[in-house]
PDB file of C-alpha atoms in Angstrom:
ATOM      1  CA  UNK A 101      55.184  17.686  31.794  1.00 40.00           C
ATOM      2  CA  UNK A 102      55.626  20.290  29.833  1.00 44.00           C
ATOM      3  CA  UNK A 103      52.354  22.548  28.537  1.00 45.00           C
ATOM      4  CA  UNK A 104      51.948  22.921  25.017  1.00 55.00           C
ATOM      5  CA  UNK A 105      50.331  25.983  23.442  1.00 58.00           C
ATOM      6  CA  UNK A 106      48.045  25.218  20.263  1.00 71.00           C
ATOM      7  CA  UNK A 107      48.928  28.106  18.414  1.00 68.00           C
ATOM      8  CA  UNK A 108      45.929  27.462  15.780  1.00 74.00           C
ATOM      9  CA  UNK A 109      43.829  28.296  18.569  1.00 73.00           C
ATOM     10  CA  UNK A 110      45.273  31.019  19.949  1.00 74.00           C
ATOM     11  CA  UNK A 111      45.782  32.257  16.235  1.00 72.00           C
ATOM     12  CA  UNK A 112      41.617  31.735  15.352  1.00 70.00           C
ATOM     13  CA  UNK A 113      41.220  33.650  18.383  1.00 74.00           C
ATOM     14  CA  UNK A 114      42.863  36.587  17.332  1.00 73.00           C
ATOM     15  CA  UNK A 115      41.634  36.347  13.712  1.00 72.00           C
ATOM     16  CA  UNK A 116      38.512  36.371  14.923  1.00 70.00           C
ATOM     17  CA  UNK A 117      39.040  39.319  17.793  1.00 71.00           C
ATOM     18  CA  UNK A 118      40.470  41.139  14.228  1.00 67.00           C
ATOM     19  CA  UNK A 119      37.336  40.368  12.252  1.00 69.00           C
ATOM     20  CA  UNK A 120      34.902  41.884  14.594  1.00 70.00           C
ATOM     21  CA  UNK A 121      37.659  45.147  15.442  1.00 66.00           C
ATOM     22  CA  UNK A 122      37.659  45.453  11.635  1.00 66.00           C
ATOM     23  CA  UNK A 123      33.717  45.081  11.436  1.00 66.00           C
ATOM     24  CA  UNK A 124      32.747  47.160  14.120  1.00 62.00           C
ATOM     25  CA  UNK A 125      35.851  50.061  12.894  1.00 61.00           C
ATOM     26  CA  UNK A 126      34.209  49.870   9.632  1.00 60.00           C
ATOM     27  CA  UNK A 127      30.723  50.763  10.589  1.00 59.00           C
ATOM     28  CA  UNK A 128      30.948  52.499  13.220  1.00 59.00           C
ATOM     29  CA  UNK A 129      34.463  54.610  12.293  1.00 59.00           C
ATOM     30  CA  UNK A 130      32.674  58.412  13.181  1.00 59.00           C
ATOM     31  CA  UNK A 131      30.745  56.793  16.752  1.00 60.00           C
ATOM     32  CA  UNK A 132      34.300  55.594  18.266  1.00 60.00           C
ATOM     33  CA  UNK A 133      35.215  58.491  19.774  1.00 59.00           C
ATOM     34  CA  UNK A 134      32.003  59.229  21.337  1.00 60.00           C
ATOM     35  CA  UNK A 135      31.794  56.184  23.077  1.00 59.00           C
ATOM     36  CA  UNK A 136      35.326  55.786  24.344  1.00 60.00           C
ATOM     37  CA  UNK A 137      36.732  53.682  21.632  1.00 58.00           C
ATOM     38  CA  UNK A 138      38.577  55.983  19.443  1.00 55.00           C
ATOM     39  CA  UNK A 139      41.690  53.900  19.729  1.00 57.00           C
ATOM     40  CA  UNK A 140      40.064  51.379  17.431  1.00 59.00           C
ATOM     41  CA  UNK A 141      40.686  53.991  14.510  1.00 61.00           C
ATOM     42  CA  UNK A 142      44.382  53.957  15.147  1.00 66.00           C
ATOM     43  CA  UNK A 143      47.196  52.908  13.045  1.00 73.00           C
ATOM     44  CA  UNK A 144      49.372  51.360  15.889  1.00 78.00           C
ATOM     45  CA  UNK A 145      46.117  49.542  17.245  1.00 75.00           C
ATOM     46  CA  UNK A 146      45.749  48.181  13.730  1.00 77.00           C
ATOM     47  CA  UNK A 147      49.287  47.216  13.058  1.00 83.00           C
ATOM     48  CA  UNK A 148      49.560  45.339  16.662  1.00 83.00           C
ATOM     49  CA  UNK A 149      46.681  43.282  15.383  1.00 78.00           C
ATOM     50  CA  UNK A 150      48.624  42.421  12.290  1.00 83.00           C
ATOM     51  CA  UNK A 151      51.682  41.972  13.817  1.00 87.00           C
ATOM     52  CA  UNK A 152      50.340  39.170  16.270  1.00 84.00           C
ATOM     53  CA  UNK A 153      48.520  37.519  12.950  1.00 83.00           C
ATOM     54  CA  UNK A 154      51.321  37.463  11.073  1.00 86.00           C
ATOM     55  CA  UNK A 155      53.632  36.343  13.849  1.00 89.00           C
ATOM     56  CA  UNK A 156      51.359  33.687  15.137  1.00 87.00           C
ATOM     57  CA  UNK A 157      50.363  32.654  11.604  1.00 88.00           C
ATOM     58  CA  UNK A 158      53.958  32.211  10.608  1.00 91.00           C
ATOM     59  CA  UNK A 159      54.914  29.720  13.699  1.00 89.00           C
ATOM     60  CA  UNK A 160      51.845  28.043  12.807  1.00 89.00           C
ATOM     61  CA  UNK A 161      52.348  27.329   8.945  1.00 92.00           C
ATOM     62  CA  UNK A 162      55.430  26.127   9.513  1.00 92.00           C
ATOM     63  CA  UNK A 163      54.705  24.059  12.724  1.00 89.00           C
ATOM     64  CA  UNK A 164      51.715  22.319  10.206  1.00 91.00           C
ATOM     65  CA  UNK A 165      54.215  22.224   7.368  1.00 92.00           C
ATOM     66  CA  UNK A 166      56.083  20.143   9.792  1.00 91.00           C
ATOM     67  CA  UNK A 167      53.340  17.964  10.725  1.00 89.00           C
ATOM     68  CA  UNK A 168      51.239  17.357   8.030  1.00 91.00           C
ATOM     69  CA  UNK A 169      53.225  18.599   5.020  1.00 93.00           C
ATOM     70  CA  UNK A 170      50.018  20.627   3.156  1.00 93.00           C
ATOM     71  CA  UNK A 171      50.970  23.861   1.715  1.00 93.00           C
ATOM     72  CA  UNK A 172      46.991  24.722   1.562  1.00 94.00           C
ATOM     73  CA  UNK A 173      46.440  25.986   4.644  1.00 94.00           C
ATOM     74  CA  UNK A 174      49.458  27.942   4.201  1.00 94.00           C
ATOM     75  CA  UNK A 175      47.870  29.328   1.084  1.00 96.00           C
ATOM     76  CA  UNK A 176      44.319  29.996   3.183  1.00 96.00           C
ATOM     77  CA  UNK A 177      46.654  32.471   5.539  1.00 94.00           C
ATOM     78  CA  UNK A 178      48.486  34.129   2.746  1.00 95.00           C
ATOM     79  CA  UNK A 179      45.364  35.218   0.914  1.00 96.00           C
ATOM     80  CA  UNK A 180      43.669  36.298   4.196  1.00 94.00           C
ATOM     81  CA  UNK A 181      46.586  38.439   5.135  1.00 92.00           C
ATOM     82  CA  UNK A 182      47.033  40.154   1.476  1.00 94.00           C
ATOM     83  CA  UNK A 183      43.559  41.370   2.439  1.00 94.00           C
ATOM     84  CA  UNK A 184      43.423  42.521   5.318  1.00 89.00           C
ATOM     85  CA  UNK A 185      47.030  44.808   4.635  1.00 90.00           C
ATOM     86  CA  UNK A 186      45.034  45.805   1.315  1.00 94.00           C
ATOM     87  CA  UNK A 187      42.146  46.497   3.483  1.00 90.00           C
ATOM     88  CA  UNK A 188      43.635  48.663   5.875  1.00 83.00           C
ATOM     89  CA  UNK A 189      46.510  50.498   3.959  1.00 87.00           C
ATOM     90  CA  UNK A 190      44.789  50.574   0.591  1.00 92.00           C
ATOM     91  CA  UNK A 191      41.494  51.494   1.549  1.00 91.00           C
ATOM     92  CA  UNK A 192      41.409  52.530   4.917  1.00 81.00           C
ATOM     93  CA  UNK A 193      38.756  51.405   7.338  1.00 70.00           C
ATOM     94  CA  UNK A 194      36.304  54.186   6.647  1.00 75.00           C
ATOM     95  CA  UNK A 195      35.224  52.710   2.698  1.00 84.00           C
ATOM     96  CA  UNK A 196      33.178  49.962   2.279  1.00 85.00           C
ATOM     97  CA  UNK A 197      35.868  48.021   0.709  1.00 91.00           C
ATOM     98  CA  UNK A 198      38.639  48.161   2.902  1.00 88.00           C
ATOM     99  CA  UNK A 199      35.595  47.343   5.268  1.00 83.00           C
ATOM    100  CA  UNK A 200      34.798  44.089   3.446  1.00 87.00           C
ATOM    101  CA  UNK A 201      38.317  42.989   2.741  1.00 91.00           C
ATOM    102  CA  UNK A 202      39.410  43.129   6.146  1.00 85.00           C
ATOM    103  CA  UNK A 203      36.803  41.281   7.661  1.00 84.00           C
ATOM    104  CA  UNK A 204      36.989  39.052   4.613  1.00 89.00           C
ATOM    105  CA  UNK A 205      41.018  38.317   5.637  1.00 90.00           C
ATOM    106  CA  UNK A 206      39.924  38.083   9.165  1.00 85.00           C
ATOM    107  CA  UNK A 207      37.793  35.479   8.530  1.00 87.00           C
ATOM    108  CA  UNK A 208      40.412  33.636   6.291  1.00 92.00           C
ATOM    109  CA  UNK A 209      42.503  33.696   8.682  1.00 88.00           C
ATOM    110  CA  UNK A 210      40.430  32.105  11.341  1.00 86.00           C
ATOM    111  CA  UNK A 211      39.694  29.028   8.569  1.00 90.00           C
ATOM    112  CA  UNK A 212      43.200  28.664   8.351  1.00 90.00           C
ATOM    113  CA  UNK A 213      43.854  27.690  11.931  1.00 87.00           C
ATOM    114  CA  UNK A 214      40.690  25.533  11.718  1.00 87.00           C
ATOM    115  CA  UNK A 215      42.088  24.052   8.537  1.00 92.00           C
ATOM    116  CA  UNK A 216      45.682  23.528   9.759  1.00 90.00           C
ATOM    117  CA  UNK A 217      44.570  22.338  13.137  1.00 87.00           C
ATOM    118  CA  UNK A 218      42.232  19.470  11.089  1.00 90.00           C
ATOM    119  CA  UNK A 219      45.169  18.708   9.350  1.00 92.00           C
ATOM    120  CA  UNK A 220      47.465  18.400  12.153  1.00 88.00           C
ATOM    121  CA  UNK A 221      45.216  16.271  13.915  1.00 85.00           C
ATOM    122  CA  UNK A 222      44.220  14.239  11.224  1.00 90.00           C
ATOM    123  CA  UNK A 223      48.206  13.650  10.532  1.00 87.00           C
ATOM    124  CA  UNK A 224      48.218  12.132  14.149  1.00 81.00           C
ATOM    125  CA  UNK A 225      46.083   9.090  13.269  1.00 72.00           C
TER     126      UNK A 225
END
């Protein structure tokens, strides 16, 4: 039998792992270095993270597409991701606002795996 991987919850996972990083960058951007986590300020650090959500996020939009045929959660994903790229390349982790929209897109992006999963499941029945 052949193991299946549930992208939504890998993908919430990662949203989530993003909306903490993008927290804890945002207010506490001039500590990082001091503690050992100055890597957390870097570009490639911050467009791994993006790369994985939109990679991830992709597969699974279309894999619920598939299934349950709902463009909403689709929608959910696309709005989360236009803020956290304005968040980071707009405004830059160290304002307030790039602060706020990337957590906010993190966090979008988490309810869209929750949402597509529910729908995915609920298709099932």
């Amino acid at each position: 039998m052949r193991a299946r991987v549930d992208l939504d919850k890998v993908g919430a996972t990662a949203s989530t792992v993003c909306a903490v990083h993008c927290f804890i960058t945002g207010v506490a951007f001039g500590l990082l270095p001091f503690i050992g986590l100055g890597f957390f300020r870097s570009v490639w650090f911050d467009v791994t993270f993006i790369g994985i959500a939109v990679t991830v996020g992709f597969v699974a939009v279309r894999q619920g597409l598939r299934q349950h045929g709902r463009i909403t959660p689709g929608f959910v994903f696309a709005v989360g991701l236009l803020s956290i790229v304005v968040g980071h390349f707009v405004f830059g982790h160290e304002t307030l606002a790039g602060t706020v929209l990337s957590v906010v897109g993190g966090l979008a992006l988490v309810s869209f795996h929750f949402l597509n999963r529910r729908m995915i499941c609920a298709s099932r029945n």
